[in-house]
Amino acid sequence: IIYEFSGEFLESLSVLKRTKEVLDKIEWQPETRADLNTHIKYLIWQGHINYRLGNVFESEQQLKLALELNHNIDPDLKCISYFCLGMLKASQSEVADAISLYKKSLDIQNHTGNTQSKSRILHRLGMLKASQGEVAEAMLLYQQSLDIEDCTNDFRGKASTLHSISSLKVNQGEIEEAL
């Protein structure tokens, strides 16, 4: 992740491939609830790695298995699984499925109270609504995300949301408002 944030994408990809090779060698046999929780985290991480490497089918299978195993064990991990599946579906232009998965993730976040994750989900939903031409709905979702980012001092999230709002304004010809 550090390589990715610093723009060293080839090094990031190399690390992800090596991590995948190690994870593929591990056989998980969960026996306790804690072991199962660890196994679910492993599946989510491996699903993320496969997604980043472009192995969409493997990623989807691992994330679905994580959801299947996570029946009432850890709502945060369930939320992450839905969120990652939503990202995967969005990348495949399966917008309706992505929206449904993000809404499931958002519903869980409404119960757990993780506001920073909630702002990310709202932002992603806004992006999808904007891509469908539902500008008013997108703006509402972006505004909800922005309100949370203001409260949590999430400057990176706020910058991203403001950029998305400005882009929508520009596309609508509202240049002055976008500035």
Tab-separated table of C-alpha atoms in Angstrom:
chain	number	residue	atom	x	y	z
A	1	ILE	CA	0.000	0.000	0.000
A	2	ILE	CA	2.893	2.337	0.761
A	3	TYR	CA	4.295	1.767	-2.723
A	4	GLU	CA	0.882	2.413	-4.217
A	5	PHE	CA	0.440	5.738	-2.387
A	6	SER	CA	3.924	6.856	-3.385
A	7	GLY	CA	3.172	6.166	-7.050
A	8	GLU	CA	5.455	3.131	-7.340
A	9	PHE	CA	2.811	0.957	-8.968
A	10	LEU	CA	5.188	-1.630	-10.444
A	11	GLU	CA	6.782	-2.221	-7.048
A	12	SER	CA	3.316	-2.382	-5.476
A	13	LEU	CA	2.256	-4.954	-8.043
A	14	SER	CA	5.404	-6.985	-7.369
A	15	VAL	CA	4.730	-7.003	-3.620
A	16	LEU	CA	1.107	-7.986	-4.206
A	17	LYS	CA	2.171	-10.896	-6.422
A	18	ARG	CA	4.678	-12.127	-3.832
A	19	THR	CA	2.058	-11.779	-1.085
A	20	LYS	CA	-0.414	-13.759	-3.177
A	21	GLU	CA	2.154	-16.526	-3.679
A	22	VAL	CA	2.645	-16.806	0.089
A	23	LEU	CA	-1.088	-16.684	0.843
A	24	ASP	CA	-1.798	-19.357	-1.770
A	25	LYS	CA	0.501	-21.735	0.118
A	26	ILE	CA	-1.377	-21.322	3.395
A	27	GLU	CA	-4.131	-23.813	4.130
A	28	TRP	CA	-6.587	-22.457	6.647
A	29	GLN	CA	-8.498	-24.880	8.829
A	30	PRO	CA	-10.433	-22.656	11.227
A	31	GLU	CA	-11.466	-24.430	14.416
A	32	THR	CA	-12.581	-21.575	16.649
A	33	ARG	CA	-14.445	-18.324	16.187
A	34	ALA	CA	-11.122	-16.439	16.353
A	35	ASP	CA	-9.660	-18.751	13.699
A	36	LEU	CA	-12.721	-18.185	11.526
A	37	ASN	CA	-12.375	-14.421	11.932
A	38	THR	CA	-8.722	-14.677	10.864
A	39	HIS	CA	-9.708	-16.847	7.901
A	40	ILE	CA	-12.318	-14.294	6.817
A	41	LYS	CA	-9.689	-11.523	6.995
A	42	TYR	CA	-7.381	-13.706	4.924
A	43	LEU	CA	-10.080	-14.231	2.274
A	44	ILE	CA	-10.834	-10.502	2.117
A	45	TRP	CA	-7.131	-9.659	1.802
A	46	GLN	CA	-6.613	-12.320	-0.863
A	47	GLY	CA	-9.725	-11.057	-2.663
A	48	HIS	CA	-8.282	-7.534	-2.574
A	49	ILE	CA	-4.945	-8.749	-3.926
A	50	ASN	CA	-6.627	-10.664	-6.736
A	51	TYR	CA	-8.751	-7.610	-7.569
A	52	ARG	CA	-5.631	-5.418	-7.796
A	53	LEU	CA	-3.918	-8.049	-9.976
A	54	GLY	CA	-6.922	-8.178	-12.305
A	55	ASN	CA	-8.027	-11.670	-11.291
A	56	VAL	CA	-11.671	-10.675	-11.026
A	57	PHE	CA	-13.172	-14.174	-10.899
A	58	GLU	CA	-10.889	-15.309	-8.060
A	59	SER	CA	-11.476	-12.058	-6.197
A	60	GLU	CA	-15.241	-12.396	-6.431
A	61	GLN	CA	-15.147	-16.020	-5.251
A	62	GLN	CA	-12.978	-15.172	-2.238
A	63	LEU	CA	-15.109	-12.197	-1.212
A	64	LYS	CA	-18.324	-14.212	-1.565
A	65	LEU	CA	-16.818	-16.992	0.545
A	66	ALA	CA	-15.810	-14.420	3.174
A	67	LEU	CA	-19.436	-13.237	3.292
A	68	GLU	CA	-20.741	-16.790	3.481
A	69	LEU	CA	-18.428	-17.663	6.381
A	70	ASN	CA	-19.101	-14.383	8.169
A	71	HIS	CA	-22.652	-15.138	9.213
A	72	ASN	CA	-23.068	-12.894	12.296
A	73	ILE	CA	-19.374	-13.019	13.265
A	74	ASP	CA	-17.952	-9.580	12.506
A	75	PRO	CA	-20.104	-6.812	11.019
A	76	ASP	CA	-17.051	-4.715	10.068
A	77	LEU	CA	-15.612	-7.565	8.000
A	78	LYS	CA	-19.010	-8.142	6.419
A	79	CYS	CA	-19.162	-4.451	5.529
A	80	ILE	CA	-15.680	-4.581	3.995
A	81	SER	CA	-16.628	-7.660	1.961
A	82	TYR	CA	-19.724	-5.956	0.544
A	83	PHE	CA	-17.727	-2.790	-0.152
A	84	CYS	CA	-14.987	-4.705	-2.005
A	85	LEU	CA	-17.561	-6.672	-3.994
A	86	GLY	CA	-19.225	-3.360	-4.849
A	87	MET	CA	-15.916	-2.003	-6.141
A	88	LEU	CA	-15.428	-5.153	-8.180
A	89	LYS	CA	-18.923	-4.952	-9.703
A	90	ALA	CA	-18.485	-1.233	-10.427
A	91	SER	CA	-15.213	-1.962	-12.240
A	92	GLN	CA	-17.112	-4.446	-14.412
A	93	SER	CA	-19.798	-1.823	-15.175
A	94	GLU	CA	-22.375	-3.847	-13.235
A	95	VAL	CA	-23.732	-0.665	-11.682
A	96	ALA	CA	-27.014	-2.021	-10.296
A	97	ASP	CA	-25.176	-4.842	-8.494
A	98	ALA	CA	-22.525	-2.419	-7.227
A	99	ILE	CA	-25.180	-0.057	-5.852
A	100	SER	CA	-26.954	-2.948	-4.125
A	101	LEU	CA	-23.705	-4.126	-2.513
A	102	TYR	CA	-22.742	-0.606	-1.419
A	103	LYS	CA	-26.197	-0.159	0.124
A	104	LYS	CA	-25.750	-3.400	2.092
A	105	SER	CA	-22.398	-2.110	3.269
A	106	LEU	CA	-23.953	1.236	4.187
A	107	ASP	CA	-26.740	-0.470	6.133
A	108	ILE	CA	-24.144	-2.309	8.232
A	109	GLN	CA	-22.213	0.926	8.799
A	110	ASN	CA	-25.374	2.633	10.001
A	111	HIS	CA	-25.519	0.011	12.771
A	112	THR	CA	-21.816	-0.060	13.659
A	113	GLY	CA	-21.223	3.706	13.558
A	114	ASN	CA	-17.927	3.714	11.641
A	115	THR	CA	-18.406	7.169	10.145
A	116	GLN	CA	-15.218	7.274	8.072
A	117	SER	CA	-16.167	4.075	6.258
A	118	LYS	CA	-19.672	5.440	5.843
A	119	SER	CA	-18.345	8.539	4.068
A	120	ARG	CA	-16.380	6.340	1.636
A	121	ILE	CA	-19.461	4.260	0.862
A	122	LEU	CA	-21.573	7.382	0.307
A	123	HIS	CA	-18.870	8.759	-1.987
A	124	ARG	CA	-18.793	5.537	-4.045
A	125	LEU	CA	-22.581	5.554	-4.302
A	126	GLY	CA	-22.390	9.177	-5.472
A	127	MET	CA	-19.903	8.208	-8.164
A	128	LEU	CA	-22.207	5.482	-9.459
A	129	LYS	CA	-25.267	7.731	-9.406
A	130	ALA	CA	-23.312	10.399	-11.283
A	131	SER	CA	-22.273	7.823	-13.893
A	132	GLN	CA	-25.955	7.020	-14.403
A	133	GLY	CA	-26.807	10.679	-14.898
A	134	GLU	CA	-28.637	10.933	-11.567
A	135	VAL	CA	-26.897	14.189	-10.694
A	136	ALA	CA	-29.270	15.331	-7.930
A	137	GLU	CA	-28.946	11.989	-6.123
A	138	ALA	CA	-25.171	12.026	-6.613
A	139	MET	CA	-24.933	15.532	-5.163
A	140	LEU	CA	-26.990	14.494	-2.141
A	141	LEU	CA	-24.719	11.491	-1.509
A	142	TYR	CA	-21.577	13.596	-1.976
A	143	GLN	CA	-22.935	16.178	0.461
A	144	GLN	CA	-23.616	13.494	3.078
A	145	SER	CA	-20.074	12.209	2.575
A	146	LEU	CA	-18.701	15.737	2.847
A	147	ASP	CA	-20.599	16.369	6.104
A	148	ILE	CA	-19.002	13.280	7.660
A	149	GLU	CA	-15.562	14.189	6.343
A	150	ASP	CA	-15.906	17.647	7.908
A	151	CYS	CA	-16.795	16.131	11.288
A	152	THR	CA	-13.965	13.577	11.192
A	153	ASN	CA	-11.318	15.923	9.747
A	154	ASP	CA	-10.811	13.520	6.835
A	155	PHE	CA	-8.999	15.969	4.569
A	156	ARG	CA	-8.109	13.424	1.892
A	157	GLY	CA	-11.718	12.244	1.671
A	158	LYS	CA	-12.964	15.829	1.676
A	159	ALA	CA	-10.611	16.761	-1.178
A	160	SER	CA	-11.809	13.803	-3.209
A	161	THR	CA	-15.474	14.601	-2.565
A	162	LEU	CA	-15.029	18.295	-3.403
A	163	HIS	CA	-13.293	17.285	-6.627
A	164	SER	CA	-16.221	15.012	-7.537
A	165	ILE	CA	-18.747	17.749	-6.763
A	166	SER	CA	-16.766	20.249	-8.861
A	167	SER	CA	-16.597	17.803	-11.758
A	168	LEU	CA	-20.362	17.387	-11.689
A	169	LYS	CA	-20.834	21.154	-11.593
A	170	VAL	CA	-18.487	21.617	-14.564
A	171	ASN	CA	-20.342	18.918	-16.521
A	172	GLN	CA	-23.587	20.806	-15.849
A	173	GLY	CA	-22.027	24.046	-17.105
A	174	GLU	CA	-21.945	25.592	-13.618
A	175	ILE	CA	-18.323	26.687	-13.863
A	176	GLU	CA	-18.541	29.475	-11.259
A	177	GLU	CA	-20.062	27.123	-8.674
A	178	ALA	CA	-17.432	24.511	-9.455
A	179	LEU	CA	-14.709	26.960	-8.563
